[in-house]
Coordinates of C-alpha atoms in Angstrom, one line a residue:
Chain A
X88 CA 0.0 0.0 0.1
X89 CA 1.5 3.3 -1.0
X90 CA -0.9 5.3 1.2
X91 CA 0.7 8.8 2.2
X92 CA -1.8 10.3 4.6
X93 CA -4.4 8.2 6.5
X94 CA -7.8 10.0 6.7
X95 CA -9.3 11.0 10.1
X96 CA -11.7 8.9 11.9
X97 CA -14.7 10.2 13.7
X98 CA -17.6 8.6 15.6
X99 CA -20.8 10.6 15.2
X100 CA -24.4 10.2 16.4
X101 CA -27.3 9.9 14.0
X102 CA -28.8 12.9 15.7
X103 CA -25.9 15.0 15.6
X104 CA -25.5 18.7 16.7
X105 CA -24.7 21.5 14.4
X106 CA -21.2 22.0 16.1
X107 CA -20.3 18.3 15.4
X108 CA -21.6 18.5 11.8
X109 CA -19.6 21.8 11.3
X110 CA -16.3 20.1 12.2
X111 CA -16.6 17.5 9.4
X112 CA -14.0 17.9 6.6
X113 CA -14.4 16.4 3.1
X114 CA -12.6 13.0 3.2
X115 CA -13.1 12.3 7.0
X116 CA -14.1 8.8 7.8
X117 CA -17.2 8.5 9.9
X118 CA -18.6 5.8 12.0
X119 CA -22.2 6.2 13.2
X120 CA -24.2 5.3 16.5
X121 CA -28.0 5.5 17.0
X122 CA -31.1 5.0 14.9
X123 CA -31.0 5.2 11.0
X124 CA -33.8 4.7 8.5
X125 CA -33.7 3.9 4.9
X126 CA -35.6 5.9 2.4
X127 CA -35.3 6.0 -1.3
X128 CA -37.7 6.8 -4.1
X129 CA -40.4 4.4 -2.8
X130 CA -40.5 6.1 0.5
X131 CA -40.2 9.7 -1.0
X132 CA -43.1 9.1 -3.3
X133 CA -45.3 7.7 -0.7
X134 CA -44.4 10.4 1.8
X135 CA -44.3 13.4 -0.3
X136 CA -46.2 12.8 -3.6
X137 CA -49.0 10.7 -1.9
X138 CA -48.8 12.5 1.5
X139 CA -48.7 9.5 3.6
X140 CA -47.9 10.0 7.4
X141 CA -44.4 9.1 7.9
X142 CA -44.5 6.3 10.6
X143 CA -41.6 7.7 12.7
X144 CA -40.8 10.9 14.7
X145 CA -38.4 12.7 12.7
X146 CA -35.8 14.1 13.3
X147 CA -36.2 13.4 17.1
X148 CA -35.7 9.6 16.5
X149 CA -33.3 9.8 13.8
X150 CA -31.6 12.5 11.6
X151 CA -30.0 10.0 9.2
X152 CA -31.5 9.0 5.9
X153 CA -29.7 6.1 4.3
X154 CA -30.3 5.7 0.5
X155 CA -30.2 1.9 0.9
X156 CA -32.2 -1.3 0.5
X157 CA -30.6 -4.0 2.7
X158 CA -30.3 -7.8 1.8
X159 CA -32.6 -8.8 4.3
X160 CA -35.7 -10.9 5.1
X161 CA -38.7 -10.9 7.6
X162 CA -38.7 -14.3 9.4
X163 CA -41.8 -16.0 10.0
X164 CA -42.0 -15.0 13.8
X165 CA -41.7 -11.4 12.7
X166 CA -38.0 -11.1 13.6
X167 CA -35.6 -9.8 10.9
X168 CA -32.4 -11.1 9.3
X169 CA -30.3 -8.4 7.8
X170 CA -26.9 -9.5 6.3
X171 CA -25.5 -6.9 4.1
X172 CA -26.2 -3.2 3.9
X173 CA -25.2 -1.2 0.8
X174 CA -26.1 2.4 -0.6
X175 CA -27.7 3.2 -3.8
X176 CA -26.9 6.1 -6.0
X177 CA -28.4 9.3 -4.6
X178 CA -28.3 11.6 -7.5
X179 CA -31.7 10.1 -8.6
X180 CA -33.5 11.4 -5.6
X181 CA -32.7 15.2 -6.2
X182 CA -36.2 15.6 -7.1
X183 CA -37.4 14.8 -3.7
X184 CA -34.5 15.7 -1.3
X185 CA -35.3 19.4 -0.9
X186 CA -38.9 18.7 0.3
X187 CA -37.6 15.6 2.3
X188 CA -34.9 17.5 4.1
X189 CA -37.1 20.3 5.2
X190 CA -39.9 17.9 6.3
X191 CA -37.9 15.3 8.0
X192 CA -35.1 17.4 9.4
X193 CA -32.5 14.8 8.2
X194 CA -29.0 16.1 9.0
X195 CA -27.1 13.2 7.5
X196 CA -27.9 11.7 4.0
X197 CA -25.9 8.7 3.5
X198 CA -25.8 7.0 0.2
X199 CA -23.6 6.4 -3.0
X200 CA -21.9 8.8 -5.2
X201 CA -23.2 12.1 -3.5
X202 CA -25.0 15.1 -4.9
X203 CA -23.6 18.2 -6.8
X204 CA -22.2 21.2 -4.8
X205 CA -25.3 22.9 -6.5
X206 CA -27.6 20.6 -4.5
X207 CA -25.6 21.0 -1.3
X208 CA -25.7 24.7 -1.4
X209 CA -29.2 25.0 -2.4
X210 CA -30.8 22.7 0.2
X211 CA -28.2 20.8 2.1
X212 CA -26.7 23.9 3.7
X213 CA -29.9 25.8 4.4
X214 CA -31.0 22.7 6.3
X215 CA -27.8 22.2 8.1
X216 CA -27.3 18.8 6.3
X217 CA -24.2 16.8 5.3
X218 CA -23.7 14.1 2.8
X219 CA -21.9 10.8 3.8
X220 CA -20.9 8.3 1.1
X221 CA -20.3 4.8 1.8
X222 CA -17.0 3.2 0.7
X223 CA -16.3 1.1 -2.1
X224 CA -19.3 0.7 -2.6
X225 CA -19.5 -2.7 -1.7
X226 CA -18.5 -2.7 2.1
X227 CA -21.8 -4.2 2.7
X228 CA -20.6 -6.9 5.1
X229 CA -18.7 -4.4 7.2
X230 CA -21.8 -2.2 7.4
X231 CA -24.0 -5.2 8.1
X232 CA -21.8 -5.8 11.2
X233 CA -22.6 -2.3 12.5
X234 CA -26.3 -3.2 12.5
X235 CA -27.0 -3.8 16.2
X236 CA -30.7 -4.3 15.7
X237 CA -33.5 -4.0 13.1
X238 CA -36.1 -2.1 15.1
X239 CA -38.8 -2.0 12.6
X240 CA -39.8 -2.1 8.9
X241 CA -42.6 0.3 7.6
X242 CA -44.4 0.3 4.2
X243 CA -43.1 -3.1 3.0
X244 CA -46.6 -4.3 2.1
X245 CA -47.0 -1.2 -0.1
X246 CA -43.5 -1.0 -1.4
X247 CA -41.7 -4.5 -1.0
X248 CA -38.7 -5.2 0.9
X249 CA -36.3 -3.4 -1.4
X250 CA -38.3 0.0 -1.2
X251 CA -39.7 -0.4 2.3
X252 CA -38.4 1.9 5.2
X253 CA -36.2 -0.1 7.5
X254 CA -35.2 1.2 10.9
X255 CA -31.9 0.2 12.0
X256 CA -30.1 0.6 15.4
X257 CA -26.3 1.1 14.5
X258 CA -23.4 0.6 16.6
X259 CA -20.2 2.0 15.0
X260 CA -21.7 1.5 11.7
X261 CA -19.1 2.4 8.9
X262 CA -16.9 3.4 7.2
X263 CA -18.5 6.4 5.7
X264 CA -16.7 9.2 4.0
X265 CA -17.6 12.8 4.4
X266 CA -18.5 14.0 0.8
X267 CA -20.0 17.4 1.5
X268 CA -19.2 20.0 4.2
X269 CA -21.2 22.9 6.1
X270 CA -20.3 25.2 3.2
X271 CA -21.6 22.9 0.5
X272 CA -18.2 21.8 -1.0
X273 CA -18.2 18.5 -2.8
X274 CA -15.6 15.8 -2.4
X275 CA -16.3 14.2 -5.7
X276 CA -16.1 17.6 -7.6
X277 CA -12.8 18.3 -6.1
X278 CA -11.4 14.9 -7.0
X279 CA -13.0 15.0 -10.5
X280 CA -11.4 18.4 -11.2
X281 CA -8.0 16.9 -10.3
X282 CA -8.5 14.0 -12.7
X283 CA -9.9 15.9 -15.7
X284 CA -6.7 18.0 -16.0
X285 CA -5.0 14.9 -17.2
X286 CA -7.7 13.4 -19.3
X287 CA -6.6 14.9 -22.6
X288 CA -3.3 13.1 -22.4
X289 CA -5.1 9.8 -21.8
X290 CA -7.2 10.4 -24.9
X291 CA -4.4 11.0 -27.1
X292 CA -4.3 8.4 -30.0
X293 CA -8.1 7.9 -29.8
X294 CA -10.6 9.3 -32.2
X295 CA -14.3 10.3 -31.9
X296 CA -16.8 7.6 -33.4
X297 CA -17.7 8.4 -37.0
X298 CA -21.4 8.2 -36.4
X299 CA -22.6 10.6 -33.5
X300 CA -25.3 10.3 -31.2
X301 CA -28.0 12.8 -29.8
X302 CA -26.5 13.9 -26.7
X303 CA -23.3 14.5 -28.2
X304 CA -24.9 17.4 -29.9
X305 CA -27.8 19.3 -28.8
X306 CA -28.9 20.4 -32.3
X307 CA -31.6 17.8 -33.3
X308 CA -31.4 18.7 -36.8
X309 CA -27.9 17.7 -37.1
X310 CA -27.3 14.7 -39.3
X311 CA -24.9 13.1 -36.8
X312 CA -22.2 12.1 -39.4
Chain B
X2 CA -29.3 -39.0 -16.1
X3 CA -28.6 -36.2 -13.5
X4 CA -31.0 -36.1 -10.6
X5 CA -32.9 -32.8 -10.4
X6 CA -32.9 -32.5 -6.6
X7 CA -29.2 -32.6 -6.6
X8 CA -29.1 -29.7 -9.3
X9 CA -31.3 -27.6 -7.2
X10 CA -29.4 -28.3 -4.1
X11 CA -26.2 -27.5 -5.9
X12 CA -27.8 -24.3 -7.3
X13 CA -28.7 -23.1 -3.8
X14 CA -25.3 -23.5 -2.7
X15 CA -23.9 -21.6 -5.7
X16 CA -26.2 -18.8 -4.9
X17 CA -24.8 -18.6 -1.4
X18 CA -21.0 -18.8 -2.5
X19 CA -21.5 -16.3 -5.1
X20 CA -23.0 -13.6 -2.8
X21 CA -20.4 -14.3 0.1
X22 CA -17.0 -15.4 -1.3
X23 CA -15.1 -13.3 -3.6
X24 CA -13.4 -15.5 -6.2
X25 CA -9.5 -15.9 -5.6
X26 CA -8.6 -14.6 -9.0
X27 CA -10.4 -11.2 -8.4
X28 CA -9.0 -11.1 -4.8
X29 CA -5.5 -11.4 -6.1
X30 CA -6.1 -8.9 -8.7
X31 CA -7.4 -6.3 -6.4
X32 CA -4.6 -7.2 -3.7
X33 CA -2.0 -6.2 -6.6
X34 CA -4.0 -3.0 -7.4
X35 CA -3.9 -2.0 -3.7
X36 CA -0.1 -2.6 -3.6
X37 CA 0.5 0.1 -6.2
X38 CA -2.3 2.4 -5.3
X39 CA -1.1 5.8 -4.0
X40 CA -4.1 7.9 -3.9
X41 CA -4.8 8.4 -0.3
X42 CA -8.6 8.0 -0.5
X43 CA -8.4 5.4 -3.1
X44 CA -6.0 3.4 -0.9
X45 CA -8.2 3.7 1.9
X46 CA -11.3 2.4 -0.2
X47 CA -9.3 -0.8 -1.5
X48 CA -8.3 -1.4 2.2
X49 CA -11.8 -1.5 3.4
X50 CA -12.9 -3.6 0.5
X51 CA -10.2 -6.1 1.5
X52 CA -11.5 -6.2 5.0
X53 CA -15.0 -6.3 3.8
X54 CA -14.3 -9.7 1.8
X55 CA -13.0 -11.1 5.1
X56 CA -16.1 -9.9 7.1
X57 CA -18.4 -11.5 4.5
X58 CA -16.7 -14.9 4.7
X59 CA -16.4 -14.9 8.6
X60 CA -19.9 -13.8 9.1
X61 CA -21.3 -15.8 6.0
X62 CA -23.3 -12.7 4.9
X63 CA -23.4 -11.2 1.5
X64 CA -20.4 -9.1 0.7
X65 CA -22.4 -6.3 -0.7
X66 CA -26.0 -5.2 0.0
X67 CA -26.8 -4.7 -3.6
X68 CA -26.7 -8.4 -4.6
X69 CA -27.3 -7.6 -8.3
X70 CA -29.4 -9.5 -10.5
X71 CA -28.7 -13.2 -10.2
X72 CA -28.6 -15.0 -13.4
X73 CA -27.6 -18.6 -14.6
X74 CA -25.2 -19.8 -17.4
X75 CA -25.8 -23.6 -18.0
X76 CA -23.4 -25.7 -19.9
X77 CA -23.8 -29.4 -20.7
X78 CA -21.8 -32.1 -22.3
X79 CA -23.4 -33.5 -25.4
X80 CA -24.3 -36.7 -23.8
X81 CA -26.0 -35.2 -20.7
X82 CA -29.5 -35.8 -19.7
X83 CA -31.3 -34.2 -16.9
X84 CA -34.1 -35.7 -15.0
X85 CA -37.4 -34.0 -15.9
X86 CA -35.7 -32.3 -18.9
X87 CA -35.1 -28.6 -19.6
X88 CA -38.4 -27.3 -18.2
X89 CA -37.8 -29.1 -14.8
X90 CA -34.1 -27.7 -15.0
X91 CA -35.5 -24.3 -15.3
X92 CA -38.0 -24.6 -12.6
X93 CA -35.0 -25.9 -10.4
X94 CA -33.0 -22.8 -11.1
X95 CA -36.0 -20.6 -10.4
X96 CA -36.7 -22.4 -7.0
X97 CA -32.9 -22.1 -6.0
X98 CA -32.9 -18.4 -6.9
X99 CA -36.0 -17.7 -4.8
X100 CA -34.9 -19.9 -1.9
X101 CA -31.3 -18.4 -1.8
X102 CA -32.7 -14.8 -1.9
X103 CA -34.6 -15.6 1.3
X104 CA -31.9 -17.7 2.8
X105 CA -28.7 -15.9 2.5
X106 CA -30.5 -13.2 2.4
X107 CA -30.0 -11.4 -0.8
X108 CA -31.6 -8.2 -1.7
X109 CA -34.9 -8.8 -3.7
X110 CA -33.8 -6.6 -6.5
X111 CA -36.1 -7.7 -9.4
X112 CA -39.2 -5.8 -10.1
X113 CA -41.7 -5.2 -13.0
X114 CA -40.3 -2.5 -15.0
X115 CA -43.5 -0.6 -15.2
X116 CA -45.7 -1.7 -12.2
X117 CA -42.7 -2.1 -9.8
X118 CA -44.4 -5.1 -8.4
X119 CA -42.0 -7.2 -6.4
X120 CA -42.2 -10.9 -5.7
X121 CA -39.4 -10.4 -3.0
X122 CA -37.4 -13.4 -4.3
X123 CA -35.7 -12.2 -7.5
X124 CA -37.9 -14.3 -9.7
X125 CA -40.3 -12.8 -12.3
X126 CA -40.8 -12.4 -15.8
X127 CA -37.6 -13.4 -17.7
X128 CA -35.7 -13.3 -14.4
X129 CA -33.5 -15.0 -13.6
X130 CA -32.0 -15.2 -17.0
X131 CA -30.9 -18.6 -18.0
X132 CA -28.4 -19.1 -20.9
X133 CA -27.3 -22.2 -22.4
X134 CA -24.0 -23.5 -24.0
X135 CA -23.0 -27.2 -25.0
X136 CA -19.8 -29.0 -25.3
X137 CA -18.8 -32.0 -27.6
X138 CA -18.4 -35.1 -25.4
X139 CA -19.1 -35.6 -21.6
X140 CA -22.1 -36.3 -19.4
X141 CA -22.1 -33.4 -16.8
X142 CA -23.8 -30.1 -16.4
X143 CA -21.9 -27.0 -15.4
X144 CA -24.1 -24.5 -13.3
X145 CA -22.8 -21.0 -13.3
X146 CA -24.4 -18.2 -11.3
X147 CA -23.4 -14.6 -11.8
X148 CA -24.9 -11.8 -9.6
X149 CA -23.8 -8.8 -11.7
X150 CA -24.9 -5.3 -10.6
X151 CA -27.6 -3.9 -12.6
X152 CA -27.3 -0.2 -13.1
X153 CA -24.1 1.5 -14.2
X154 CA -20.9 0.6 -16.1
X155 CA -22.4 -0.9 -19.3
X156 CA -22.8 0.8 -22.8
X157 CA -23.1 -0.1 -26.4
X158 CA -22.1 1.7 -29.6
X159 CA -22.3 1.0 -33.4
X160 CA -18.7 1.8 -34.7
X161 CA -17.5 1.0 -38.1
X162 CA -14.3 -0.4 -39.6
X163 CA -13.1 3.1 -40.2
X164 CA -13.2 3.9 -36.6
X165 CA -10.5 1.2 -36.0
X166 CA -8.6 0.8 -32.8
X167 CA -8.5 4.5 -32.0
X168 CA -12.3 4.5 -32.1
X169 CA -12.3 1.4 -29.8
X170 CA -10.1 3.2 -27.4
X171 CA -12.2 6.3 -27.5
X172 CA -15.4 4.4 -26.6
X173 CA -13.6 2.4 -24.1
X174 CA -12.2 5.4 -22.2
X175 CA -15.6 7.3 -22.7
X176 CA -17.4 4.4 -20.8
X177 CA -15.0 4.1 -18.0
X178 CA -14.6 7.8 -17.5
X179 CA -18.2 8.5 -17.6
X180 CA -19.3 5.5 -15.3
X181 CA -16.1 6.0 -13.3
X182 CA -17.0 9.4 -11.9
X183 CA -18.2 9.2 -8.4
X184 CA -17.5 5.5 -8.8
X185 CA -20.9 4.7 -10.2
X186 CA -19.5 1.4 -11.8
X187 CA -18.0 0.4 -8.4
X188 CA -14.3 0.2 -9.8
X189 CA -11.9 -1.4 -9.9
X190 CA -13.7 -3.7 -12.1
X191 CA -13.0 -6.6 -14.6
X192 CA -13.9 -4.8 -17.7
X193 CA -15.7 -7.0 -20.6
X194 CA -15.6 -5.9 -24.2
X195 CA -17.9 -7.3 -26.8
X196 CA -16.7 -6.5 -30.5
X197 CA -18.8 -7.6 -33.4
X198 CA -21.8 -9.9 -33.6
X199 CA -25.1 -8.1 -33.9
X200 CA -26.3 -5.5 -31.2
X201 CA -27.6 -8.2 -28.9
X202 CA -24.8 -10.7 -29.4
X203 CA -22.4 -7.8 -29.1
X204 CA -23.9 -7.1 -25.5
X205 CA -24.2 -10.8 -24.7
X206 CA -20.3 -11.2 -25.7
X207 CA -19.2 -8.3 -23.6
X208 CA -21.0 -9.4 -20.5
X209 CA -19.6 -12.8 -20.7
X210 CA -16.3 -11.4 -21.2
X211 CA -16.5 -9.6 -18.0
X212 CA -18.5 -12.2 -15.9
X213 CA -17.2 -15.6 -17.3
X214 CA -13.4 -15.0 -17.6
X215 CA -11.1 -14.8 -14.8
X216 CA -8.3 -12.4 -13.9
X217 CA -5.2 -13.0 -15.8
X218 CA -7.0 -15.1 -18.6
X219 CA -6.1 -14.1 -22.0
X220 CA -8.0 -14.4 -25.4
X221 CA -6.6 -17.3 -27.3
X222 CA -6.1 -15.1 -30.3
X223 CA -2.6 -13.5 -29.5
X224 CA -3.4 -10.2 -31.1
X225 CA -6.6 -9.8 -29.2
X226 CA -4.6 -10.9 -26.1
X227 CA -2.3 -8.0 -26.6
X228 CA -5.2 -5.5 -27.1
X229 CA -6.6 -6.8 -23.7
X230 CA -3.3 -5.9 -22.0
X231 CA -3.1 -2.6 -23.8
X232 CA -6.7 -1.7 -22.6
X233 CA -6.1 -2.8 -19.1
X234 CA -3.1 -0.4 -19.0
X235 CA -4.9 2.4 -20.7
X236 CA -7.8 2.2 -18.2
X237 CA -5.2 2.3 -15.3
X238 CA -3.6 5.4 -16.8
X239 CA -6.8 7.6 -16.5
X240 CA -5.7 8.9 -13.0
X241 CA -8.9 7.7 -11.5
X242 CA -9.2 5.0 -8.8
X243 CA -11.9 3.6 -6.5
X244 CA -14.9 5.7 -6.1
X245 CA -13.7 8.2 -8.8
X246 CA -11.1 9.4 -6.3
X247 CA -7.6 10.4 -7.5
X248 CA -5.8 7.1 -8.0
X249 CA -4.6 4.4 -10.6
X250 CA -6.9 1.5 -10.1
X251 CA -9.7 1.4 -12.5
X252 CA -9.4 -1.9 -14.2
X253 CA -8.4 -5.4 -12.6
X254 CA -8.5 -6.9 -15.9
X255 CA -9.9 -6.4 -19.5
X256 CA -11.4 -9.1 -21.4
X257 CA -12.4 -9.0 -25.1
X258 CA -14.7 -11.4 -27.0
X259 CA -15.4 -11.2 -30.6
X260 CA -18.2 -12.5 -33.0
X261 CA -18.5 -12.2 -36.7
X262 CA -20.5 -9.1 -37.6
X263 CA -22.0 -7.3 -40.6
X264 CA -19.3 -6.5 -43.1
X265 CA -19.9 -2.6 -42.6
X266 CA -19.9 -2.7 -38.9
X267 CA -17.9 -3.0 -35.7
X268 CA -20.3 -3.2 -32.8
X269 CA -18.8 -2.6 -29.5
X270 CA -20.1 -3.1 -25.9
X271 CA -18.3 -2.3 -22.6
X272 CA -19.4 -3.9 -19.4
X273 CA -18.0 -3.3 -15.9
X274 CA -18.2 -6.4 -13.4
X275 CA -17.8 -4.6 -10.0
X276 CA -15.8 -4.9 -6.7
X277 CA -18.1 -7.7 -5.7
X278 CA -17.4 -10.0 -8.8
X279 CA -20.0 -12.6 -7.9
X280 CA -19.6 -15.7 -9.7
X281 CA -19.7 -19.4 -8.6
X282 CA -19.5 -22.6 -10.5
X283 CA -20.2 -26.3 -10.0
X284 CA -19.9 -29.2 -12.3
X285 CA -22.6 -32.0 -11.4
X286 CA -22.0 -35.5 -12.9
X287 CA -24.4 -38.3 -13.6
X288 CA -22.9 -40.4 -10.7
X289 CA -23.8 -37.7 -8.2
X290 CA -20.4 -36.0 -7.9
X291 CA -20.2 -32.3 -7.5
X292 CA -17.1 -30.2 -8.0
X293 CA -17.3 -26.6 -7.1
X294 CA -15.0 -23.9 -8.6
X295 CA -14.9 -20.3 -9.5
X296 CA -13.6 -20.3 -13.2
X297 CA -16.5 -20.8 -15.5
X298 CA -14.2 -22.1 -18.3
X299 CA -16.8 -20.9 -20.5
X300 CA -14.9 -19.9 -23.6
X301 CA -13.3 -23.1 -24.9
X302 CA -12.1 -23.5 -28.4
X303 CA -15.6 -25.0 -29.1
X304 CA -17.4 -21.8 -28.1
X305 CA -15.0 -19.6 -30.2
X306 CA -15.1 -22.0 -33.3
X307 CA -15.1 -20.5 -36.7
X308 CA -15.7 -23.4 -38.9
X309 CA -18.9 -25.2 -40.2
X310 CA -18.2 -28.6 -38.6
X311 CA -16.3 -29.4 -35.6
X312 CA -13.8 -31.9 -35.3
X313 CA -12.6 -32.6 -31.6
X314 CA -8.9 -32.1 -31.4
X315 CA -7.2 -35.1 -30.0
X316 CA -5.6 -33.2 -27.1
X317 CA -8.9 -31.5 -26.2
X318 CA -11.2 -34.6 -26.3
X319 CA -10.9 -35.0 -22.4
X320 CA -10.9 -31.4 -21.3
X321 CA -13.8 -30.4 -23.1

């Protein structure tokens, strides 16, 4: 391993204070304690578009929204088996997140790939929220070890196991990476900027395809050849 | 005659192994990438992944919570007969998929594309996919399950002979860079490339190149083998690593499979098989023996044959 600097490790509650959140820096490694709930398109549609009552006290019980469907089952006796836990890509939920953050008071949004700095500045910062990215994105078994207990599942009848709202008690669940800070800076954009500088060299000796596609031009009248 | 209950039992075990145990060839490849990775965040990610594989095996839990879209590749020797015939075989594989989804557990990912209805067992219309191959000689059935991720890292493009190798490289880089940003394709991955065929076969070839060949394996055509090495290196020179962070590990290996195509075209597909390269294989024999392995050994000389007739080469008779 040629690693130079080891990232900082921090333990954080799923109902964190503003002071704790303000200290987080891009690239910090976070481990979480407390209650966390999963919510993705199914939950957002039901809670926001269909105005169903959210079956939890938010954010008092939890201010941590995980974009996740676990690999889990409901046993016949009503208990749960949760093996691995992995996030899903968050950019697809931008449509619902502004309203969700305002309504749920979520301070931690946990997922895959982050949002844009524009999203962070527009509605994360005003709501005092931070984005944490999962690592890898395949550290499902490590995150599964951080599940102390599955407290409840909501809306599984309506949405299915993958889209249901799972309520999880975490004990040092992680690792997660801080991907936005209290000013709305974006870790992925910072990295992308550095990588983009060298891309023209990598592309030397290649050529664009003979036949173009829409999307490579915005002019729909173009012949694409 | 191979008993169907043995096939189903073996299939359930394979589902389990695929979800939990990282194949040795990929693990070795990832460790080699971790050795040379010098991006601080990328290094941290690779180290976490290596710990994750250990945790999965120790706890017997799925290595990733997104357990992909389980599918089956079935290959039979020419003399093979299965109890109950092909319909019973497909039912057994569907049952095994449903059982393992609830057993391991896996994430029940499969839903109807429009109605989003969910059977909570990864079985539905066209799911799991079951694809077939045959080999001359032998009385055995190979069951191969692959749980590939289902959202990012794959693309298709119609190229033409005039696009040449430069065009292939361009589309390859475009795919890696586009899906590599923010790590959507869960790199570093085994990259499969399909060249030629028709659009559907081009996709099938590329996907099989990613999922059914092991790290370090080279195409039997020496010039294609050379291109594989070149593309692997090119991918790792982008300057991007795990999660789209600054780094140098994008590609654990690059595999190319080709098929004869329309004289005017050069179809190309790119597929990324993620950090959890889930595949497991077993050969079931008529006498009840079951041999587990992680190398699908799919692309034999017979699968890549160019001729009308096939004559079994003397030295290949037994290994096929």
